[in-house]
Amino acid sequence: MKKLLMLMMAAAISLAGCGTEAQPEKKKSEQTAQEQKAGYPVTVKDALDEEVVIEEKPEKIISLMPSNTEIVYALESGDAIVGVTDFDNYPEDAMAKEKVGGMEFNIEKMISLKPDLVLAPGSTADTAKEGLQQLKDAGIAVVVVNDAQSFEEVYRSIEMIGQAIGETDKADELIENMKNSFAELKKKAEAIKPEEQKAVFVEVSPAPEIYTAGKSTFINEMLELIGAKNAAGDLDGWAKVDPEAIIERNPDVIVTTYGYYTENADEQVLARQGWNNVKAVKDQRVYDVHSDLVTRSGPRLAEGAEELAKTIYPDVFK
């Protein structure tokens, strides 16, 4: 639960102050040519509006957010990552990287890994200010990546990271591929008539403290994209909801996103007392999708949107 709330609701994280080998060294001429193409030194304006100067293409990167890690890998630079959080689980290679902490981070360990670049999460920049300053004082470039809450903001994160690691062309290509995937889903959704749209309630944490995805979340944007109605669309962000309020909303479909740590998540919802007359329960339309696909602000959001689409409208999105 701590993991889910930290990743999805930007809970405060503090950096606690008091290896992995770098990728093989490239030939000097090849490295120089790459850096010239990437325009090094580069100045990246990060989420704090600070201009971060990166002198050379980073060869050692520490990522303090799973979504940032996924972006680096999607830009084919995973070999440069030397440190990740305890929560990094994708791709599989990331799980073998040196761990620098979970709810708190070990600054001394991070410095000992001698990174050229640290990608920090914007959601915790204020509470982590002291720790980030320690990294900067050690001569490490720190780029605070924006706390993305929409597709457009994810594109901005990808652009920022692409610029920082010298992969702007690959970043542009990744963004274009995501946009194309979303466009294909939207086109298929045109076949769904307004009266056929399903009201969907998404549970992002289980009882007794049920949280859902309201407006200003990826999930809301995904539901709109695929022609579904968010049963909690009147709420803002990641909102706690009383079970009685869910019954009153009477959704057509209920989607849970915590099956990877709660066994038989869908069956637990179906077995709730007093929920017999909820349409989704009555029609046995309760499903689980993987949280990382629909809440992690990275390149797999398009995959998450498709997963939701196939779950809610299996006949339309075959």
mmCIF file of C-alpha atoms in Angstrom:
data_model
loop_
_atom_site.group_PDB
_atom_site.id
_atom_site.type_symbol
_atom_site.label_atom_id
_atom_site.label_comp_id
_atom_site.label_asym_id
_atom_site.label_seq_id
_atom_site.Cartn_x
_atom_site.Cartn_y
_atom_site.Cartn_z
ATOM 1 C CA MET A 1 0.000 0.000 0.000
ATOM 2 C CA LYS A 2 2.828 2.412 0.819
ATOM 3 C CA LYS A 3 4.251 1.789 -2.616
ATOM 4 C CA LEU A 4 0.954 2.484 -4.357
ATOM 5 C CA LEU A 5 0.212 5.678 -2.480
ATOM 6 C CA MET A 6 3.724 7.022 -2.993
ATOM 7 C CA LEU A 7 3.717 6.424 -6.701
ATOM 8 C CA MET A 8 0.168 7.536 -7.404
ATOM 9 C CA MET A 9 -0.597 10.314 -4.986
ATOM 10 C CA ALA A 10 2.851 11.952 -4.733
ATOM 11 C CA ALA A 11 3.247 11.333 -1.023
ATOM 12 C CA ALA A 12 6.137 13.197 0.570
ATOM 13 C CA ILE A 13 9.488 11.491 0.332
ATOM 14 C CA SER A 14 12.592 12.659 2.164
ATOM 15 C CA LEU A 15 16.142 12.025 1.051
ATOM 16 C CA ALA A 16 18.229 10.558 3.863
ATOM 17 C CA GLY A 17 21.846 11.728 3.998
ATOM 18 C CA CYS A 18 23.937 11.468 7.071
ATOM 19 C CA GLY A 19 28.524 -0.646 -7.426
ATOM 20 C CA THR A 20 27.360 -0.901 -10.538
ATOM 21 C CA GLU A 21 29.918 -0.530 -13.337
ATOM 22 C CA ALA A 22 29.462 2.127 -16.008
ATOM 23 C CA GLN A 23 28.750 1.103 -19.548
ATOM 24 C CA PRO A 24 31.846 0.261 -21.630
ATOM 25 C CA GLU A 25 33.882 3.296 -22.559
ATOM 26 C CA LYS A 26 33.334 4.421 -26.119
ATOM 27 C CA LYS A 27 36.031 5.432 -28.521
ATOM 28 C CA LYS A 28 36.842 9.075 -28.002
ATOM 29 C CA SER A 29 36.001 10.074 -31.579
ATOM 30 C CA GLU A 30 32.643 8.280 -31.402
ATOM 31 C CA GLN A 31 31.793 9.847 -28.040
ATOM 32 C CA THR A 32 32.787 13.331 -29.237
ATOM 33 C CA ALA A 33 30.650 12.974 -32.347
ATOM 34 C CA GLN A 34 27.645 11.894 -30.279
ATOM 35 C CA GLU A 35 28.061 14.779 -27.869
ATOM 36 C CA GLN A 36 28.339 17.276 -30.708
ATOM 37 C CA LYS A 37 25.179 15.864 -32.276
ATOM 38 C CA ALA A 38 23.379 16.083 -28.944
ATOM 39 C CA GLY A 39 24.592 19.662 -28.542
ATOM 40 C CA TYR A 40 26.603 19.241 -25.356
ATOM 41 C CA PRO A 41 26.950 21.047 -23.166
ATOM 42 C CA VAL A 42 23.167 21.301 -22.890
ATOM 43 C CA THR A 43 21.052 23.436 -20.585
ATOM 44 C CA VAL A 44 17.881 21.754 -19.383
ATOM 45 C CA LYS A 45 15.129 23.764 -17.729
ATOM 46 C CA ASP A 46 13.693 21.355 -15.189
ATOM 47 C CA ALA A 47 10.388 21.175 -13.304
ATOM 48 C CA LEU A 48 11.593 23.768 -10.790
ATOM 49 C CA ASP A 49 12.353 26.195 -13.622
ATOM 50 C CA GLU A 50 16.032 25.831 -12.815
ATOM 51 C CA GLU A 51 18.530 25.747 -15.666
ATOM 52 C CA VAL A 52 20.701 22.663 -15.267
ATOM 53 C CA VAL A 53 23.890 22.610 -17.322
ATOM 54 C CA ILE A 54 25.036 19.141 -18.375
ATOM 55 C CA GLU A 55 28.557 19.313 -19.748
ATOM 56 C CA GLU A 56 28.802 15.874 -21.387
ATOM 57 C CA LYS A 57 26.556 12.978 -22.318
ATOM 58 C CA PRO A 58 25.820 11.216 -19.000
ATOM 59 C CA GLU A 59 27.432 7.797 -18.706
ATOM 60 C CA LYS A 60 26.125 7.089 -15.189
ATOM 61 C CA ILE A 61 22.519 7.894 -14.294
ATOM 62 C CA ILE A 62 20.545 7.455 -11.076
ATOM 63 C CA SER A 63 16.762 7.475 -11.409
ATOM 64 C CA LEU A 64 14.650 8.223 -8.340
ATOM 65 C CA MET A 65 11.286 7.424 -9.910
ATOM 66 C CA PRO A 66 10.185 4.231 -11.702
ATOM 67 C CA SER A 67 8.548 6.231 -14.493
ATOM 68 C CA ASN A 68 11.800 8.072 -15.203
ATOM 69 C CA THR A 69 13.615 4.742 -15.267
ATOM 70 C CA GLU A 70 11.164 3.385 -17.827
ATOM 71 C CA ILE A 71 11.661 6.459 -19.988
ATOM 72 C CA VAL A 72 15.453 6.082 -19.943
ATOM 73 C CA TYR A 73 15.116 2.444 -20.990
ATOM 74 C CA ALA A 74 12.601 3.347 -23.702
ATOM 75 C CA LEU A 75 15.205 5.785 -25.034
ATOM 76 C CA GLU A 76 17.622 2.827 -25.249
ATOM 77 C CA SER A 77 19.919 4.176 -22.523
ATOM 78 C CA GLY A 78 19.235 1.676 -19.757
ATOM 79 C CA ASP A 79 22.867 0.567 -19.687
ATOM 80 C CA ALA A 80 23.789 3.988 -18.283
ATOM 81 C CA ILE A 81 21.574 3.561 -15.210
ATOM 82 C CA VAL A 82 23.604 2.688 -12.103
ATOM 83 C CA GLY A 83 21.002 3.280 -9.389
ATOM 84 C CA VAL A 84 17.234 2.996 -8.966
ATOM 85 C CA THR A 85 14.624 2.914 -6.191
ATOM 86 C CA ASP A 86 13.361 -0.146 -4.350
ATOM 87 C CA PHE A 87 10.140 0.181 -6.340
ATOM 88 C CA ASP A 88 11.642 -0.062 -9.826
ATOM 89 C CA ASN A 89 10.297 -3.248 -11.401
ATOM 90 C CA TYR A 90 10.325 -2.614 -15.153
ATOM 91 C CA PRO A 91 11.978 -3.568 -17.345
ATOM 92 C CA GLU A 92 13.389 -6.667 -15.694
ATOM 93 C CA ASP A 93 16.939 -5.384 -16.138
ATOM 94 C CA ALA A 94 16.145 -2.419 -13.873
ATOM 95 C CA MET A 95 15.554 -4.774 -10.956
ATOM 96 C CA ALA A 96 19.220 -5.807 -11.083
ATOM 97 C CA LYS A 97 20.490 -2.236 -10.684
ATOM 98 C CA GLU A 98 21.924 -0.909 -7.431
ATOM 99 C CA LYS A 99 19.161 0.157 -5.024
ATOM 100 C CA VAL A 100 19.467 3.603 -3.444
ATOM 101 C CA GLY A 101 16.379 3.495 -1.219
ATOM 102 C CA GLY A 102 12.607 3.442 -1.092
ATOM 103 C CA MET A 103 10.654 5.905 1.019
ATOM 104 C CA GLU A 104 14.014 7.420 1.920
ATOM 105 C CA PHE A 105 17.183 7.571 -0.151
ATOM 106 C CA ASN A 106 20.777 7.032 0.869
ATOM 107 C CA ILE A 107 22.614 10.131 -0.320
ATOM 108 C CA GLU A 108 26.046 8.794 0.588
ATOM 109 C CA LYS A 109 25.440 5.660 -1.440
ATOM 110 C CA MET A 110 24.206 7.719 -4.367
ATOM 111 C CA ILE A 111 27.342 9.872 -4.302
ATOM 112 C CA SER A 112 29.532 6.754 -4.046
ATOM 113 C CA LEU A 113 28.078 5.515 -7.349
ATOM 114 C CA LYS A 114 29.595 8.637 -8.971
ATOM 115 C CA PRO A 115 26.656 9.456 -11.239
ATOM 116 C CA ASP A 116 26.868 12.166 -13.888
ATOM 117 C CA LEU A 117 23.122 12.760 -13.659
ATOM 118 C CA VAL A 118 20.331 12.221 -11.136
ATOM 119 C CA LEU A 119 16.729 12.265 -12.340
ATOM 120 C CA ALA A 120 14.627 13.366 -9.354
ATOM 121 C CA PRO A 121 10.806 13.396 -9.068
ATOM 122 C CA GLY A 122 9.082 16.769 -9.066
ATOM 123 C CA SER A 123 6.446 15.503 -6.622
ATOM 124 C CA THR A 124 8.976 15.386 -3.787
ATOM 125 C CA ALA A 125 11.333 18.199 -4.740
ATOM 126 C CA ASP A 126 10.321 20.405 -1.786
ATOM 127 C CA THR A 127 10.698 17.764 0.913
ATOM 128 C CA ALA A 128 13.884 16.475 -0.711
ATOM 129 C CA LYS A 129 15.497 19.888 -1.117
ATOM 130 C CA GLU A 130 18.297 19.286 1.369
ATOM 131 C CA GLY A 131 19.232 15.920 -0.102
ATOM 132 C CA LEU A 132 19.174 17.224 -3.659
ATOM 133 C CA GLN A 133 21.440 20.082 -2.633
ATOM 134 C CA GLN A 134 23.938 17.568 -1.223
ATOM 135 C CA LEU A 135 24.053 15.909 -4.625
ATOM 136 C CA LYS A 136 24.569 19.240 -6.367
ATOM 137 C CA ASP A 137 27.307 20.181 -3.907
ATOM 138 C CA ALA A 138 29.031 16.925 -4.865
ATOM 139 C CA GLY A 139 29.169 18.149 -8.455
ATOM 140 C CA ILE A 140 26.334 15.961 -9.727
ATOM 141 C CA ALA A 141 23.839 17.343 -12.233
ATOM 142 C CA VAL A 142 20.307 17.007 -10.813
ATOM 143 C CA VAL A 143 17.314 17.345 -13.132
ATOM 144 C CA VAL A 144 13.936 17.479 -11.376
ATOM 145 C CA VAL A 145 11.436 15.882 -13.749
ATOM 146 C CA ASN A 146 7.887 17.243 -13.769
ATOM 147 C CA ASP A 147 5.157 15.427 -11.848
ATOM 148 C CA ALA A 148 3.165 14.469 -14.931
ATOM 149 C CA GLN A 149 -0.597 14.087 -14.543
ATOM 150 C CA SER A 150 -1.651 14.090 -18.199
ATOM 151 C CA PHE A 151 -0.503 12.700 -21.529
ATOM 152 C CA GLU A 152 0.916 16.081 -22.538
ATOM 153 C CA GLU A 153 2.884 16.328 -19.312
ATOM 154 C CA VAL A 154 4.289 12.844 -19.897
ATOM 155 C CA TYR A 155 5.477 13.992 -23.318
ATOM 156 C CA ARG A 156 7.198 16.882 -21.577
ATOM 157 C CA SER A 157 8.925 14.470 -19.176
ATOM 158 C CA ILE A 158 10.156 12.396 -22.089
ATOM 159 C CA GLU A 159 11.419 15.503 -23.889
ATOM 160 C CA MET A 160 13.226 16.699 -20.754
ATOM 161 C CA ILE A 161 14.925 13.363 -20.116
ATOM 162 C CA GLY A 162 15.742 12.954 -23.799
ATOM 163 C CA GLN A 163 17.454 16.329 -23.834
ATOM 164 C CA ALA A 164 19.378 15.581 -20.631
ATOM 165 C CA ILE A 165 20.743 12.226 -21.830
ATOM 166 C CA GLY A 166 21.358 13.260 -25.434
ATOM 167 C CA GLU A 167 18.546 11.278 -27.032
ATOM 168 C CA THR A 168 16.233 13.961 -28.379
ATOM 169 C CA ASP A 169 15.530 12.140 -31.649
ATOM 170 C CA LYS A 170 14.537 8.950 -29.835
ATOM 171 C CA ALA A 171 12.399 11.010 -27.447
ATOM 172 C CA ASP A 172 10.550 12.565 -30.383
ATOM 173 C CA GLU A 173 10.045 9.130 -31.906
ATOM 174 C CA LEU A 174 8.746 7.688 -28.633
ATOM 175 C CA ILE A 175 6.269 10.535 -28.221
ATOM 176 C CA GLU A 176 5.078 10.144 -31.792
ATOM 177 C CA ASN A 177 4.535 6.409 -31.291
ATOM 178 C CA MET A 178 2.508 7.064 -28.139
ATOM 179 C CA LYS A 179 0.384 9.661 -29.894
ATOM 180 C CA ASN A 180 -0.266 7.256 -32.774
ATOM 181 C CA SER A 181 -1.334 4.516 -30.361
ATOM 182 C CA PHE A 182 -3.729 6.864 -28.584
ATOM 183 C CA ALA A 183 -5.105 8.048 -31.945
ATOM 184 C CA GLU A 184 -5.822 4.461 -33.019
ATOM 185 C CA LEU A 185 -7.718 3.782 -29.799
ATOM 186 C CA LYS A 186 -9.694 6.998 -30.161
ATOM 187 C CA LYS A 187 -10.668 6.087 -33.716
ATOM 188 C CA LYS A 188 -11.924 2.675 -32.627
ATOM 189 C CA ALA A 189 -13.882 4.326 -29.806
ATOM 190 C CA GLU A 190 -15.885 6.298 -32.368
ATOM 191 C CA ALA A 191 -17.909 3.115 -32.914
ATOM 192 C CA ILE A 192 -19.305 3.415 -29.378
ATOM 193 C CA LYS A 193 -22.591 5.340 -29.337
ATOM 194 C CA PRO A 194 -23.192 7.802 -26.466
ATOM 195 C CA GLU A 195 -25.983 5.647 -25.057
ATOM 196 C CA GLU A 196 -23.635 2.633 -25.086
ATOM 197 C CA GLN A 197 -20.880 4.275 -23.044
ATOM 198 C CA LYS A 198 -20.136 2.482 -19.804
ATOM 199 C CA ALA A 199 -19.810 4.222 -16.434
ATOM 200 C CA VAL A 200 -16.577 2.895 -14.961
ATOM 201 C CA PHE A 201 -15.417 3.114 -11.352
ATOM 202 C CA VAL A 202 -11.679 2.555 -10.921
ATOM 203 C CA GLU A 203 -10.405 1.430 -7.510
ATOM 204 C CA VAL A 204 -6.737 2.247 -7.064
ATOM 205 C CA SER A 205 -6.605 0.929 -3.479
ATOM 206 C CA PRO A 206 -8.802 -1.655 -1.723
ATOM 207 C CA ALA A 207 -11.183 -1.470 1.207
ATOM 208 C CA PRO A 208 -11.300 -0.232 3.891
ATOM 209 C CA GLU A 209 -9.659 2.891 2.418
ATOM 210 C CA ILE A 210 -10.900 2.956 -1.151
ATOM 211 C CA TYR A 211 -9.276 5.517 -3.441
ATOM 212 C CA THR A 212 -10.317 6.235 -6.980
ATOM 213 C CA ALA A 213 -9.116 8.222 -9.974
ATOM 214 C CA GLY A 214 -11.029 11.438 -10.522
ATOM 215 C CA LYS A 215 -10.412 14.172 -13.049
ATOM 216 C CA SER A 216 -6.841 15.396 -13.626
ATOM 217 C CA THR A 217 -5.516 11.820 -13.675
ATOM 218 C CA PHE A 218 -4.227 9.570 -16.437
ATOM 219 C CA ILE A 219 -7.038 7.130 -15.826
ATOM 220 C CA ASN A 220 -9.700 9.776 -16.390
ATOM 221 C CA GLU A 221 -7.977 10.799 -19.617
ATOM 222 C CA MET A 222 -7.800 7.180 -20.734
ATOM 223 C CA LEU A 223 -11.478 6.555 -20.021
ATOM 224 C CA GLU A 224 -12.473 9.611 -22.036
ATOM 225 C CA LEU A 225 -10.186 8.508 -24.867
ATOM 226 C CA ILE A 226 -11.771 5.056 -25.177
ATOM 227 C CA GLY A 227 -15.373 6.240 -24.950
ATOM 228 C CA ALA A 228 -16.117 5.434 -21.309
ATOM 229 C CA LYS A 229 -17.496 7.627 -18.525
ATOM 230 C CA ASN A 230 -15.593 7.980 -15.284
ATOM 231 C CA ALA A 231 -18.053 7.229 -12.479
ATOM 232 C CA ALA A 232 -15.867 9.428 -10.259
ATOM 233 C CA GLY A 233 -15.281 12.127 -12.836
ATOM 234 C CA ASP A 234 -16.741 14.783 -10.566
ATOM 235 C CA LEU A 235 -13.955 14.214 -8.027
ATOM 236 C CA ASP A 236 -10.497 15.725 -8.286
ATOM 237 C CA GLY A 237 -7.269 13.732 -8.495
ATOM 238 C CA TRP A 238 -6.784 10.605 -6.415
ATOM 239 C CA ALA A 239 -9.769 10.763 -4.073
ATOM 240 C CA LYS A 240 -10.892 8.680 -1.109
ATOM 241 C CA VAL A 241 -14.457 7.444 -1.553
ATOM 242 C CA ASP A 242 -16.947 6.061 0.939
ATOM 243 C CA PRO A 243 -18.341 2.631 -0.078
ATOM 244 C CA GLU A 244 -21.909 3.965 0.176
ATOM 245 C CA ALA A 245 -21.046 6.672 -2.345
ATOM 246 C CA ILE A 246 -19.808 4.026 -4.774
ATOM 247 C CA ILE A 247 -23.057 2.081 -4.410
ATOM 248 C CA GLU A 248 -24.995 5.250 -5.173
ATOM 249 C CA ARG A 249 -22.926 5.859 -8.300
ATOM 250 C CA ASN A 250 -23.912 2.354 -9.468
ATOM 251 C CA PRO A 251 -21.160 1.891 -12.102
ATOM 252 C CA ASP A 252 -21.550 -0.459 -15.056
ATOM 253 C CA VAL A 253 -17.981 -1.673 -14.681
ATOM 254 C CA ILE A 254 -15.528 -1.707 -11.766
ATOM 255 C CA VAL A 255 -11.799 -1.897 -12.465
ATOM 256 C CA THR A 256 -9.281 -2.558 -9.695
ATOM 257 C CA THR A 257 -5.579 -1.788 -10.051
ATOM 258 C CA TYR A 258 -4.094 -3.578 -7.057
ATOM 259 C CA GLY A 259 -4.214 -7.244 -8.028
ATOM 260 C CA TYR A 260 -0.426 -7.504 -8.007
ATOM 261 C CA TYR A 261 -0.367 -7.183 -4.209
ATOM 262 C CA THR A 262 -3.915 -8.179 -3.219
ATOM 263 C CA GLU A 263 -4.940 -11.722 -4.067
ATOM 264 C CA ASN A 264 -8.210 -12.116 -5.994
ATOM 265 C CA ALA A 265 -8.924 -8.387 -6.018
ATOM 266 C CA ASP A 266 -11.938 -8.711 -8.315
ATOM 267 C CA GLU A 267 -13.464 -11.491 -6.211
ATOM 268 C CA GLN A 268 -13.145 -9.373 -3.071
ATOM 269 C CA VAL A 269 -15.208 -6.627 -4.711
ATOM 270 C CA LEU A 270 -17.830 -9.109 -5.912
ATOM 271 C CA ALA A 271 -18.167 -10.485 -2.371
ATOM 272 C CA ARG A 272 -18.757 -7.151 -0.604
ATOM 273 C CA GLN A 273 -21.861 -7.050 1.529
ATOM 274 C CA GLY A 274 -24.559 -4.696 0.317
ATOM 275 C CA TRP A 275 -23.112 -4.456 -3.196
ATOM 276 C CA ASN A 276 -25.440 -7.067 -4.717
ATOM 277 C CA ASN A 277 -27.477 -4.475 -6.603
ATOM 278 C CA VAL A 278 -24.513 -2.544 -7.985
ATOM 279 C CA LYS A 279 -24.759 -3.082 -11.732
ATOM 280 C CA ALA A 280 -21.084 -4.034 -12.147
ATOM 281 C CA VAL A 281 -21.367 -6.640 -9.404
ATOM 282 C CA LYS A 282 -24.738 -7.936 -10.572
ATOM 283 C CA ASP A 283 -23.390 -8.346 -14.130
ATOM 284 C CA GLN A 284 -20.061 -9.789 -12.921
ATOM 285 C CA ARG A 285 -18.168 -6.966 -14.622
ATOM 286 C CA VAL A 286 -15.354 -6.459 -12.120
ATOM 287 C CA TYR A 287 -11.820 -6.717 -13.501
ATOM 288 C CA ASP A 288 -8.239 -6.085 -12.440
ATOM 289 C CA VAL A 289 -5.587 -4.332 -14.546
ATOM 290 C CA HIS A 290 -1.963 -3.785 -13.605
ATOM 291 C CA SER A 291 -1.464 -0.525 -11.736
ATOM 292 C CA ASP A 292 1.839 0.322 -13.416
ATOM 293 C CA LEU A 293 0.200 0.418 -16.841
ATOM 294 C CA VAL A 294 -2.451 2.972 -15.929
ATOM 295 C CA THR A 295 -0.904 5.103 -13.189
ATOM 296 C CA ARG A 296 2.815 5.279 -13.955
ATOM 297 C CA SER A 297 3.693 8.389 -15.933
ATOM 298 C CA GLY A 298 5.842 6.668 -18.522
ATOM 299 C CA PRO A 299 5.890 5.214 -22.026
ATOM 300 C CA ARG A 300 3.574 2.292 -21.181
ATOM 301 C CA LEU A 301 0.513 4.502 -20.707
ATOM 302 C CA ALA A 302 -0.558 3.729 -24.263
ATOM 303 C CA GLU A 303 -0.418 0.032 -23.385
ATOM 304 C CA GLY A 304 -2.458 0.785 -20.263
ATOM 305 C CA ALA A 305 -5.125 2.616 -22.246
ATOM 306 C CA GLU A 306 -5.412 -0.345 -24.590
ATOM 307 C CA GLU A 307 -5.698 -2.724 -21.638
ATOM 308 C CA LEU A 308 -8.550 -0.659 -20.200
ATOM 309 C CA ALA A 309 -10.242 -0.502 -23.592
ATOM 310 C CA LYS A 310 -10.146 -4.275 -24.109
ATOM 311 C CA THR A 311 -11.376 -4.823 -20.556
ATOM 312 C CA ILE A 312 -14.354 -2.455 -20.779
ATOM 313 C CA TYR A 313 -15.288 -2.937 -24.456
ATOM 314 C CA PRO A 314 -13.937 -6.363 -25.512
ATOM 315 C CA ASP A 315 -16.108 -6.458 -28.641
ATOM 316 C CA VAL A 316 -14.900 -3.058 -29.883
ATOM 317 C CA PHE A 317 -11.215 -3.282 -29.040
ATOM 318 C CA LYS A 318 -10.340 -6.770 -30.210
#
